[in-house]
């Protein structure tokens, strides 16, 4: 169930106005079909982390596959007015849009793959007008899902094999924010969600307990537990903090005994407030002493990877982590900041690729030119380094840190490697089959395991080596120097 | 264009699994139709601010109006399995869901109204099963739109009458995150958006400039400006920082002269990097000296209310503020944290309302019981105080700070007042007409103006007085004491 199935409306207008004004500009100047290459990438791992998990490609593919303007779309564009109240768009251009079909080549990094700053996650080549139109939605989709998949992978890492459940719908950024977040969190490794619609649309396992209001709708907490256990004798997890948590746990123990007498087992209790380290240890002790070592203790309440680490250090006895707000909104960094930059333009007369980059005062913000691919080097211990090269020229074996040219690495030809970008569309035809979500999740887990633990840690992680291939590095420097020279002249 | 029109799928499952398991519990226990009252409220103003702007009601109404389970929804629920692989839901319950129609009463605060912590934004009363099912989506919708409307109001306040444009789609939390954010930002006071689909669906003005890639697709920056000006002679805003900002401004001045010679005027330039204070002053000087005082200077680059304030203090000459990431994700606090609590339950035998609350170790987290309404007192200078009272009893004129009972206020009977919650649904029938979005925006602006400037400031704002009506306060204290006593016994 991808984006075009979720939304009723045509999504051709799911973009910024300036993509359309530029499109009319290219069309008027006879440049609409000029072949361009754009790359989508980000400049920093989110959460001050050492890695990022790619997600969102399935929705991105779906959006590109259905890119088509409807008469309603162009009627709306035709209604827009400029500063002199004249139509902003010409009828000829709107007719062009109506008959336009997506004809680009797209290559992308499969979902669940770990990626790093400055690496193209997606490369699109084709008529510049088309490449430009889809910039905004591609960024919206890939930025957000990649952000949440990465957050989830970190939380799952902190949980060290415990079950992690996503509970965040009520705090998500709108209904589709919740759906996309749940999908991405599943890619990042969560085991289940409370979000039923995500469960149905994406075939993700669903889990839940009950709310405080269930307890409050009975005169006595114990009566509430007993009633719930009668309805779900094999699937009860009691929320024990409506009034007093330890008293609630003791009542849950009593009901667990009643259940066992009838041939059933209480599944667990949930702690949603208070000192989770202390309460989980006390809860564990009370259940163990009563002969219920299998009753699991679920914890929730604004948890994230840092709190999970801290609770584990304190010896908390928590088996299942319910994660909401901090995961679905990526609370400590709610946007990835991915960008989409022109890398090359085919000269209309010579037919040669001309490499392009955007200057900046800050070296780290200067884009990389070319028709980029990423080559990952690895051995049986895991990933070693990534090299960004341009597919136009056979890559050398030397990679150079673009922000510090004195840092270089030469990869022996015996080292195994793999190119990360795989073909997705060829001339507008989809040639890629998205794996099912569980396969993507397994891929993500295997990928993260290939990273050295110093890269996976949360505090000041090691920087995974990503370099520009030597030729591409030299081409980039040449272009920067020429552009700076031109500015001085 | 509300949520049920935007989404293709039935939204009955847009909720947490536990709402459905509790629903089956209520149904099995014969409590499904027991009358309950729930309130949706938040505990703290976002962004450490002094006020909050209500938004999201239109989508919330739409969701409630279309609440109906489809056979696909119940078939999915029927497929869910418990711990012993038995069906989690009974067929009788699923049949009940299929025939269920929304029959609740709903009262809510109109969009654009300023609201404060602990005040009910929405009150729903009716069969407890129905009230419970809609908890999650109501929170998702109102939490997020209220958050963004509030952020927008703060940004508009900082801009002191300058035009504010929302540019954030590429950094939003998914496509509908972008749409909802744009709608809410418009309620909060932005003048226009770059989001074309939001423009079409919500009739919001759209604005835009061009991207760096436009400049990069020409061999020369000046040629790029000239070409754009040829296509949009009356609507050009040049992005001047692709290579060197001051050089870019000088080229824009040249093209502005060419345009004027042909009877047109350059609209503006956009600065997207660098020292915006310095560059805007230099830009203003260059345009003024060349005889273009009307060319506007647009600034963007991770702006928010704090940066706008700082730039204004530095004398920046910026006329239009383009705001993206920080607005659409509410970056410094990406979730509102609204909650939804049971306030009263009608006794099945006596027919009397029984007041309910949720205890907590922290006084501030104890919910308020009753069937709540908010009365706002005001005079010609603006808003004075709000009183939360229960509609069951005629309110006294004394309000008590629930977190510090020594703080009391008595409102003279001569003071004007108005109740904030207005009827929305009566027994499931919609009896409210949502105003058009521009009317809501004007209402929000008038509302914010009624707040004293000490409440509107960003740093340590004054706390607007919100109290519990004396009777309600006493009832709340009685219930807390009884519950604490019961825990001890």
Short mmCIF file of N, CA, C and O in Angstrom, two decimals, chain B residues 47-159:
data_model
loop_
_atom_site.label_atom_id
_atom_site.label_comp_id
_atom_site.label_asym_id
_atom_site.label_seq_id
_atom_site.Cartn_x
_atom_site.Cartn_y
_atom_site.Cartn_z
N UNK B 47 7.12 25.18 23.08
CA UNK B 47 8.21 26.14 22.82
C UNK B 47 8.45 27.05 24.02
O UNK B 47 8.88 28.19 23.86
N UNK B 48 8.12 26.56 25.24
CA UNK B 48 8.26 27.39 26.44
C UNK B 48 7.53 28.72 26.30
O UNK B 48 7.96 29.76 26.84
N UNK B 49 6.47 28.71 25.52
CA UNK B 49 5.75 29.94 25.22
C UNK B 49 4.63 30.21 26.22
O UNK B 49 4.41 29.44 27.17
N UNK B 50 3.94 31.29 25.99
CA UNK B 50 2.89 31.72 26.90
C UNK B 50 1.48 31.39 26.42
O UNK B 50 0.51 31.61 27.14
N UNK B 51 1.35 30.89 25.20
CA UNK B 51 0.02 30.61 24.65
C UNK B 51 0.11 29.56 23.56
O UNK B 51 1.20 29.22 23.08
N UNK B 52 -1.06 29.09 23.15
CA UNK B 52 -1.17 28.04 22.14
C UNK B 52 -2.34 28.40 21.24
O UNK B 52 -3.32 28.98 21.71
N UNK B 53 -2.24 28.08 19.95
CA UNK B 53 -3.32 28.38 19.00
C UNK B 53 -3.97 27.07 18.57
O UNK B 53 -3.32 26.21 17.96
N UNK B 54 -5.24 26.91 18.87
CA UNK B 54 -5.98 25.70 18.53
C UNK B 54 -6.09 25.52 17.01
O UNK B 54 -6.43 26.47 16.29
N UNK B 55 -5.81 24.31 16.53
CA UNK B 55 -6.01 23.99 15.11
C UNK B 55 -6.24 22.49 14.95
O UNK B 55 -5.93 21.71 15.85
N UNK B 56 -6.78 22.12 13.82
CA UNK B 56 -7.00 20.71 13.51
C UNK B 56 -8.45 20.27 13.63
O UNK B 56 -8.79 19.13 13.29
N UNK B 57 -9.31 21.17 14.08
CA UNK B 57 -10.69 20.75 14.33
C UNK B 57 -11.40 20.28 13.05
O UNK B 57 -12.16 19.32 13.08
N UNK B 58 -11.12 20.95 11.93
CA UNK B 58 -11.83 20.58 10.70
C UNK B 58 -11.55 19.12 10.34
O UNK B 58 -12.47 18.37 10.00
N UNK B 59 -10.29 18.71 10.42
CA UNK B 59 -9.96 17.31 10.13
C UNK B 59 -10.54 16.38 11.19
O UNK B 59 -10.97 15.26 10.87
N UNK B 60 -10.54 16.82 12.44
CA UNK B 60 -11.09 15.99 13.51
C UNK B 60 -12.59 15.76 13.27
O UNK B 60 -13.09 14.64 13.38
N UNK B 61 -13.30 16.82 12.90
CA UNK B 61 -14.73 16.70 12.59
C UNK B 61 -14.95 15.71 11.46
O UNK B 61 -15.80 14.82 11.52
N UNK B 62 -14.15 15.88 10.43
CA UNK B 62 -14.29 15.04 9.25
C UNK B 62 -14.07 13.58 9.59
O UNK B 62 -14.79 12.69 9.12
N UNK B 63 -13.07 13.33 10.42
CA UNK B 63 -12.78 11.96 10.82
C UNK B 63 -13.97 11.36 11.58
O UNK B 63 -14.38 10.23 11.33
N UNK B 64 -14.52 12.13 12.52
CA UNK B 64 -15.64 11.63 13.31
C UNK B 64 -16.87 11.39 12.43
O UNK B 64 -17.59 10.41 12.58
N UNK B 65 -17.07 12.32 11.50
CA UNK B 65 -18.25 12.22 10.63
C UNK B 65 -18.22 10.97 9.77
O UNK B 65 -19.26 10.44 9.40
N UNK B 66 -17.01 10.52 9.44
CA UNK B 66 -16.88 9.36 8.56
C UNK B 66 -16.51 8.09 9.31
O UNK B 66 -16.11 7.12 8.70
N UNK B 67 -16.65 8.13 10.64
CA UNK B 67 -16.26 6.95 11.43
C UNK B 67 -17.19 5.79 11.12
O UNK B 67 -18.36 5.80 11.50
N UNK B 68 -16.69 4.80 10.43
CA UNK B 68 -17.50 3.64 10.09
C UNK B 68 -16.56 2.51 9.66
O UNK B 68 -15.68 2.73 8.83
N UNK B 69 -16.74 1.36 10.27
CA UNK B 69 -15.89 0.22 9.91
C UNK B 69 -16.40 -0.42 8.63
O UNK B 69 -17.60 -0.61 8.45
N UNK B 70 -15.47 -0.75 7.76
CA UNK B 70 -15.82 -1.44 6.52
C UNK B 70 -15.59 -2.94 6.72
O UNK B 70 -14.88 -3.35 7.64
N UNK B 71 -16.17 -3.76 5.85
CA UNK B 71 -15.91 -5.21 5.94
C UNK B 71 -14.41 -5.52 5.84
O UNK B 71 -13.94 -6.46 6.47
N UNK B 72 -13.65 -4.71 5.10
CA UNK B 72 -12.20 -4.93 5.01
C UNK B 72 -11.56 -4.68 6.38
O UNK B 72 -10.64 -5.39 6.79
N UNK B 73 -12.03 -3.64 7.06
CA UNK B 73 -11.49 -3.34 8.39
C UNK B 73 -11.73 -4.50 9.35
O UNK B 73 -10.81 -4.95 10.05
N UNK B 74 -12.97 -4.99 9.39
CA UNK B 74 -13.27 -6.05 10.36
C UNK B 74 -12.63 -7.36 9.92
O UNK B 74 -12.26 -8.18 10.77
N UNK B 75 -12.48 -7.57 8.62
CA UNK B 75 -11.79 -8.79 8.16
C UNK B 75 -10.34 -8.76 8.66
O UNK B 75 -9.80 -9.77 9.11
N UNK B 76 -9.72 -7.59 8.60
CA UNK B 76 -8.35 -7.48 9.12
C UNK B 76 -8.33 -7.77 10.61
O UNK B 76 -7.51 -8.56 11.10
N UNK B 77 -9.25 -7.15 11.35
CA UNK B 77 -9.30 -7.38 12.80
C UNK B 77 -9.53 -8.87 13.09
O UNK B 77 -8.93 -9.45 14.00
N UNK B 78 -10.38 -9.48 12.29
CA UNK B 78 -10.68 -10.90 12.45
C UNK B 78 -9.47 -11.78 12.21
O UNK B 78 -9.40 -12.92 12.70
N UNK B 79 -8.52 -11.26 11.44
CA UNK B 79 -7.32 -12.06 11.12
C UNK B 79 -6.26 -12.00 12.23
O UNK B 79 -5.30 -12.77 12.21
N UNK B 80 -6.41 -11.09 13.18
CA UNK B 80 -5.38 -10.93 14.22
C UNK B 80 -5.48 -12.09 15.21
O UNK B 80 -6.56 -12.53 15.58
N UNK B 81 -4.32 -12.56 15.65
CA UNK B 81 -4.25 -13.73 16.51
C UNK B 81 -3.62 -13.38 17.85
O UNK B 81 -2.75 -12.51 17.94
N UNK B 82 -4.06 -14.08 18.90
CA UNK B 82 -3.51 -13.90 20.24
C UNK B 82 -2.34 -14.84 20.50
O UNK B 82 -1.82 -15.48 19.58
N UNK B 83 -1.94 -14.91 21.77
CA UNK B 83 -0.72 -15.65 22.11
C UNK B 83 -0.87 -17.15 21.88
O UNK B 83 0.12 -17.86 21.74
N UNK B 84 -2.09 -17.66 21.87
CA UNK B 84 -2.27 -19.09 21.59
C UNK B 84 -2.78 -19.30 20.17
O UNK B 84 -3.41 -20.33 19.87
N UNK B 85 -2.55 -18.30 19.35
CA UNK B 85 -2.94 -18.34 17.94
C UNK B 85 -4.46 -18.38 17.74
O UNK B 85 -4.95 -18.71 16.67
N UNK B 86 -5.18 -18.06 18.79
CA UNK B 86 -6.64 -17.96 18.68
C UNK B 86 -7.00 -16.56 18.16
O UNK B 86 -6.21 -15.62 18.32
N UNK B 87 -8.18 -16.39 17.54
CA UNK B 87 -8.57 -15.04 17.09
C UNK B 87 -8.62 -14.09 18.29
O UNK B 87 -9.11 -14.46 19.35
N UNK B 88 -8.11 -12.89 18.08
CA UNK B 88 -8.11 -11.91 19.17
C UNK B 88 -9.52 -11.33 19.36
O UNK B 88 -9.91 -10.98 20.47
N UNK B 89 -10.26 -11.22 18.26
CA UNK B 89 -11.58 -10.59 18.31
C UNK B 89 -12.68 -11.60 17.96
O UNK B 89 -12.51 -12.44 17.09
N UNK B 90 -13.81 -11.46 18.65
CA UNK B 90 -14.95 -12.34 18.41
C UNK B 90 -15.80 -11.82 17.26
O UNK B 90 -15.94 -10.60 17.09
N UNK B 91 -16.43 -12.74 16.56
CA UNK B 91 -17.26 -12.34 15.43
C UNK B 91 -18.39 -11.41 15.87
O UNK B 91 -18.70 -10.43 15.18
N UNK B 92 -18.99 -11.68 17.04
CA UNK B 92 -20.08 -10.84 17.53
C UNK B 92 -19.65 -9.40 17.71
O UNK B 92 -20.38 -8.46 17.38
N UNK B 93 -18.43 -9.23 18.20
CA UNK B 93 -17.89 -7.89 18.39
C UNK B 93 -17.64 -7.22 17.03
O UNK B 93 -17.95 -6.04 16.83
N UNK B 94 -17.12 -7.99 16.10
CA UNK B 94 -16.85 -7.42 14.76
C UNK B 94 -18.17 -7.02 14.09
O UNK B 94 -18.23 -5.98 13.42
N UNK B 95 -19.21 -7.82 14.29
CA UNK B 95 -20.53 -7.45 13.75
C UNK B 95 -21.03 -6.15 14.40
O UNK B 95 -21.61 -5.30 13.72
N UNK B 96 -20.78 -6.04 15.70
CA UNK B 96 -21.16 -4.81 16.41
C UNK B 96 -20.45 -3.61 15.79
O UNK B 96 -21.07 -2.56 15.53
N UNK B 97 -19.16 -3.76 15.53
CA UNK B 97 -18.39 -2.65 14.92
C UNK B 97 -18.95 -2.28 13.56
O UNK B 97 -19.08 -1.09 13.22
N UNK B 98 -19.29 -3.30 12.78
CA UNK B 98 -19.77 -3.05 11.40
C UNK B 98 -21.04 -2.20 11.39
O UNK B 98 -21.21 -1.36 10.51
N UNK B 99 -21.92 -2.45 12.36
CA UNK B 99 -23.18 -1.69 12.35
C UNK B 99 -23.08 -0.40 13.17
O UNK B 99 -24.01 0.40 13.18
N UNK B 100 -21.97 -0.21 13.86
CA UNK B 100 -21.83 0.96 14.74
C UNK B 100 -21.78 2.26 13.93
O UNK B 100 -21.12 2.33 12.91
N UNK B 101 -22.52 3.27 14.41
CA UNK B 101 -22.43 4.61 13.82
C UNK B 101 -22.07 5.58 14.92
O UNK B 101 -22.39 5.35 16.09
N UNK B 102 -21.46 6.68 14.56
CA UNK B 102 -21.02 7.67 15.55
C UNK B 102 -22.23 8.38 16.13
O UNK B 102 -23.01 8.99 15.39
N UNK B 103 -22.40 8.33 17.43
CA UNK B 103 -23.59 8.92 18.06
C UNK B 103 -23.23 9.85 19.23
O UNK B 103 -24.08 10.16 20.06
N UNK B 104 -21.98 10.28 19.30
CA UNK B 104 -21.55 11.08 20.46
C UNK B 104 -21.93 12.56 20.31
O UNK B 104 -22.18 13.05 19.22
N UNK B 105 -21.92 13.23 21.46
CA UNK B 105 -21.92 14.70 21.49
C UNK B 105 -20.47 15.15 21.52
O UNK B 105 -19.64 14.56 22.23
N UNK B 106 -20.17 16.20 20.77
CA UNK B 106 -18.82 16.76 20.79
C UNK B 106 -18.94 18.27 20.93
O UNK B 106 -19.77 18.89 20.27
N UNK B 107 -18.12 18.82 21.83
CA UNK B 107 -17.97 20.27 21.91
C UNK B 107 -16.49 20.55 21.77
O UNK B 107 -15.66 19.73 22.18
N UNK B 108 -16.14 21.68 21.16
CA UNK B 108 -14.71 21.95 20.95
C UNK B 108 -14.48 23.44 20.86
O UNK B 108 -15.40 24.23 20.61
N UNK B 109 -13.23 23.81 21.05
CA UNK B 109 -12.79 25.20 20.90
C UNK B 109 -12.57 25.45 19.41
O UNK B 109 -11.84 24.69 18.77
N UNK B 110 -13.17 26.49 18.82
CA UNK B 110 -12.97 26.74 17.40
C UNK B 110 -11.49 26.96 17.04
O UNK B 110 -10.72 27.46 17.86
N UNK B 111 -11.14 26.57 15.84
CA UNK B 111 -9.76 26.76 15.39
C UNK B 111 -9.39 28.24 15.40
O UNK B 111 -10.22 29.09 15.10
N UNK B 112 -8.14 28.50 15.73
CA UNK B 112 -7.64 29.87 15.77
C UNK B 112 -7.78 30.52 17.13
O UNK B 112 -7.22 31.59 17.36
N UNK B 113 -8.52 29.87 18.05
CA UNK B 113 -8.68 30.41 19.40
C UNK B 113 -7.41 30.16 20.20
O UNK B 113 -6.82 29.09 20.09
N UNK B 114 -6.98 31.13 21.02
CA UNK B 114 -5.83 30.85 21.88
C UNK B 114 -6.30 30.06 23.08
O UNK B 114 -7.37 30.32 23.64
N UNK B 115 -5.52 29.07 23.43
CA UNK B 115 -5.86 28.16 24.52
C UNK B 115 -4.63 27.97 25.41
O UNK B 115 -3.51 28.35 25.03
N UNK B 116 -4.87 27.38 26.58
CA UNK B 116 -3.82 27.29 27.59
C UNK B 116 -3.80 25.89 28.21
O UNK B 116 -4.76 25.13 28.06
N UNK B 117 -2.71 25.58 28.93
CA UNK B 117 -2.58 24.25 29.51
C UNK B 117 -3.79 23.88 30.37
O UNK B 117 -4.35 24.72 31.07
N UNK B 118 -4.15 22.61 30.31
CA UNK B 118 -5.22 21.99 31.10
C UNK B 118 -6.63 22.34 30.67
O UNK B 118 -7.60 21.81 31.22
N UNK B 119 -6.77 23.22 29.69
CA UNK B 119 -8.12 23.52 29.20
C UNK B 119 -8.55 22.47 28.19
O UNK B 119 -7.79 22.11 27.29
N UNK B 120 -9.78 21.97 28.29
CA UNK B 120 -10.24 21.02 27.27
C UNK B 120 -10.33 21.72 25.92
O UNK B 120 -10.99 22.76 25.81
N UNK B 121 -9.67 21.16 24.91
CA UNK B 121 -9.79 21.69 23.54
C UNK B 121 -10.99 21.04 22.88
O UNK B 121 -11.60 21.60 21.98
N UNK B 122 -11.26 19.83 23.31
CA UNK B 122 -12.36 19.06 22.74
C UNK B 122 -12.92 18.19 23.85
O UNK B 122 -12.17 17.65 24.67
N UNK B 123 -14.24 18.11 23.89
CA UNK B 123 -14.93 17.27 24.87
C UNK B 123 -15.86 16.35 24.10
O UNK B 123 -16.59 16.81 23.23
N UNK B 124 -15.79 15.09 24.41
CA UNK B 124 -16.64 14.14 23.71
C UNK B 124 -17.41 13.36 24.75
O UNK B 124 -16.84 12.93 25.75
N UNK B 125 -18.72 13.21 24.55
CA UNK B 125 -19.51 12.42 25.49
C UNK B 125 -20.44 11.51 24.70
O UNK B 125 -20.99 11.88 23.66
N UNK B 126 -20.56 10.30 25.20
CA UNK B 126 -21.37 9.30 24.52
C UNK B 126 -20.92 7.92 24.94
O UNK B 126 -20.21 7.78 25.93
N UNK B 127 -21.32 6.89 24.18
CA UNK B 127 -20.93 5.52 24.53
C UNK B 127 -19.41 5.42 24.70
O UNK B 127 -18.65 5.85 23.83
N UNK B 128 -18.98 4.84 25.82
CA UNK B 128 -17.55 4.82 26.13
C UNK B 128 -16.76 4.13 25.03
O UNK B 128 -15.63 4.54 24.73
N UNK B 129 -17.34 3.12 24.41
CA UNK B 129 -16.64 2.40 23.35
C UNK B 129 -16.27 3.35 22.21
O UNK B 129 -15.14 3.35 21.71
N UNK B 130 -17.22 4.19 21.79
CA UNK B 130 -16.95 5.13 20.70
C UNK B 130 -15.93 6.19 21.10
O UNK B 130 -15.02 6.53 20.35
N UNK B 131 -16.13 6.74 22.31
CA UNK B 131 -15.20 7.79 22.79
C UNK B 131 -13.76 7.28 22.75
O UNK B 131 -12.83 8.00 22.38
N UNK B 132 -13.61 6.02 23.17
CA UNK B 132 -12.28 5.45 23.28
C UNK B 132 -11.65 5.21 21.91
O UNK B 132 -10.45 5.50 21.71
N UNK B 133 -12.43 4.73 20.95
CA UNK B 133 -11.88 4.42 19.63
C UNK B 133 -11.23 5.62 18.96
O UNK B 133 -10.24 5.48 18.24
N UNK B 134 -11.81 6.79 19.17
CA UNK B 134 -11.34 7.96 18.42
C UNK B 134 -10.26 8.73 19.18
O UNK B 134 -9.78 9.76 18.69
N UNK B 135 -9.87 8.25 20.35
CA UNK B 135 -8.83 8.95 21.11
C UNK B 135 -7.58 9.20 20.26
O UNK B 135 -7.09 10.33 20.16
N UNK B 136 -7.06 8.12 19.68
CA UNK B 136 -5.76 8.24 19.01
C UNK B 136 -5.79 9.19 17.81
O UNK B 136 -4.97 10.11 17.75
N UNK B 137 -6.73 9.03 16.86
CA UNK B 137 -6.69 9.96 15.73
C UNK B 137 -7.00 11.40 16.13
O UNK B 137 -6.43 12.34 15.55
N UNK B 138 -7.88 11.61 17.11
CA UNK B 138 -8.15 12.99 17.55
C UNK B 138 -6.86 13.63 18.08
O UNK B 138 -6.55 14.78 17.77
N UNK B 139 -6.12 12.86 18.86
CA UNK B 139 -4.85 13.38 19.38
C UNK B 139 -3.87 13.65 18.24
O UNK B 139 -3.22 14.71 18.20
N UNK B 140 -3.75 12.71 17.32
CA UNK B 140 -2.80 12.87 16.21
C UNK B 140 -3.07 14.17 15.45
O UNK B 140 -2.17 14.95 15.16
N UNK B 141 -4.33 14.38 15.13
CA UNK B 141 -4.70 15.52 14.30
C UNK B 141 -4.56 16.83 15.08
O UNK B 141 -3.93 17.78 14.60
N UNK B 142 -5.12 16.89 16.27
CA UNK B 142 -5.15 18.17 17.00
C UNK B 142 -3.78 18.49 17.59
O UNK B 142 -3.34 19.64 17.55
N UNK B 143 -3.08 17.50 18.11
CA UNK B 143 -1.72 17.75 18.60
C UNK B 143 -0.86 18.42 17.54
O UNK B 143 -0.22 19.43 17.79
N UNK B 144 -0.83 17.86 16.34
CA UNK B 144 0.11 18.34 15.35
C UNK B 144 -0.29 19.69 14.78
O UNK B 144 0.53 20.62 14.70
N UNK B 145 -1.56 19.84 14.41
CA UNK B 145 -1.95 21.12 13.79
C UNK B 145 -1.89 22.25 14.81
O UNK B 145 -1.52 23.39 14.47
N UNK B 146 -2.23 21.97 16.06
CA UNK B 146 -2.15 23.00 17.10
C UNK B 146 -0.70 23.42 17.33
O UNK B 146 -0.38 24.61 17.47
N UNK B 147 0.18 22.44 17.32
CA UNK B 147 1.61 22.71 17.47
C UNK B 147 2.13 23.65 16.38
O UNK B 147 2.80 24.65 16.66
N UNK B 148 1.79 23.34 15.13
CA UNK B 148 2.32 24.13 14.01
C UNK B 148 1.64 25.49 13.94
O UNK B 148 2.30 26.50 13.65
N UNK B 149 0.34 25.56 14.23
CA UNK B 149 -0.33 26.87 14.22
C UNK B 149 0.32 27.78 15.26
O UNK B 149 0.50 28.99 15.02
N UNK B 150 0.68 27.21 16.40
CA UNK B 150 1.31 28.01 17.45
C UNK B 150 2.69 28.48 17.02
O UNK B 150 3.06 29.65 17.20
N UNK B 151 3.45 27.57 16.42
CA UNK B 151 4.79 27.95 15.93
C UNK B 151 4.66 29.08 14.90
O UNK B 151 5.42 30.05 14.93
N UNK B 152 3.69 28.93 14.00
CA UNK B 152 3.51 29.95 12.96
C UNK B 152 3.15 31.30 13.59
O UNK B 152 3.67 32.35 13.18
N UNK B 153 2.28 31.28 14.60
CA UNK B 153 1.87 32.54 15.24
C UNK B 153 3.07 33.23 15.87
O UNK B 153 3.20 34.46 15.81
N UNK B 154 3.97 32.44 16.45
CA UNK B 154 5.18 33.02 17.06
C UNK B 154 6.09 33.62 15.99
O UNK B 154 6.64 34.71 16.17
N UNK B 155 6.22 32.92 14.87
CA UNK B 155 7.08 33.40 13.79
C UNK B 155 6.50 34.69 13.20
O UNK B 155 7.23 35.66 12.94
N UNK B 156 5.19 34.69 13.01
CA UNK B 156 4.52 35.88 12.46
C UNK B 156 4.68 37.04 13.45
O UNK B 156 4.91 38.19 13.04
N UNK B 157 4.57 36.76 14.73
CA UNK B 157 4.77 37.79 15.75
C UNK B 157 6.19 38.39 15.63
O UNK B 157 6.37 39.61 15.64
N UNK B 158 7.19 37.51 15.49
CA UNK B 158 8.57 37.98 15.38
C UNK B 158 8.77 38.82 14.12
O UNK B 158 9.58 39.75 14.11
N UNK B 159 8.03 38.49 13.06
CA UNK B 159 8.22 39.19 11.78
C UNK B 159 7.59 40.58 11.78
O UNK B 159 7.81 41.37 10.85
#
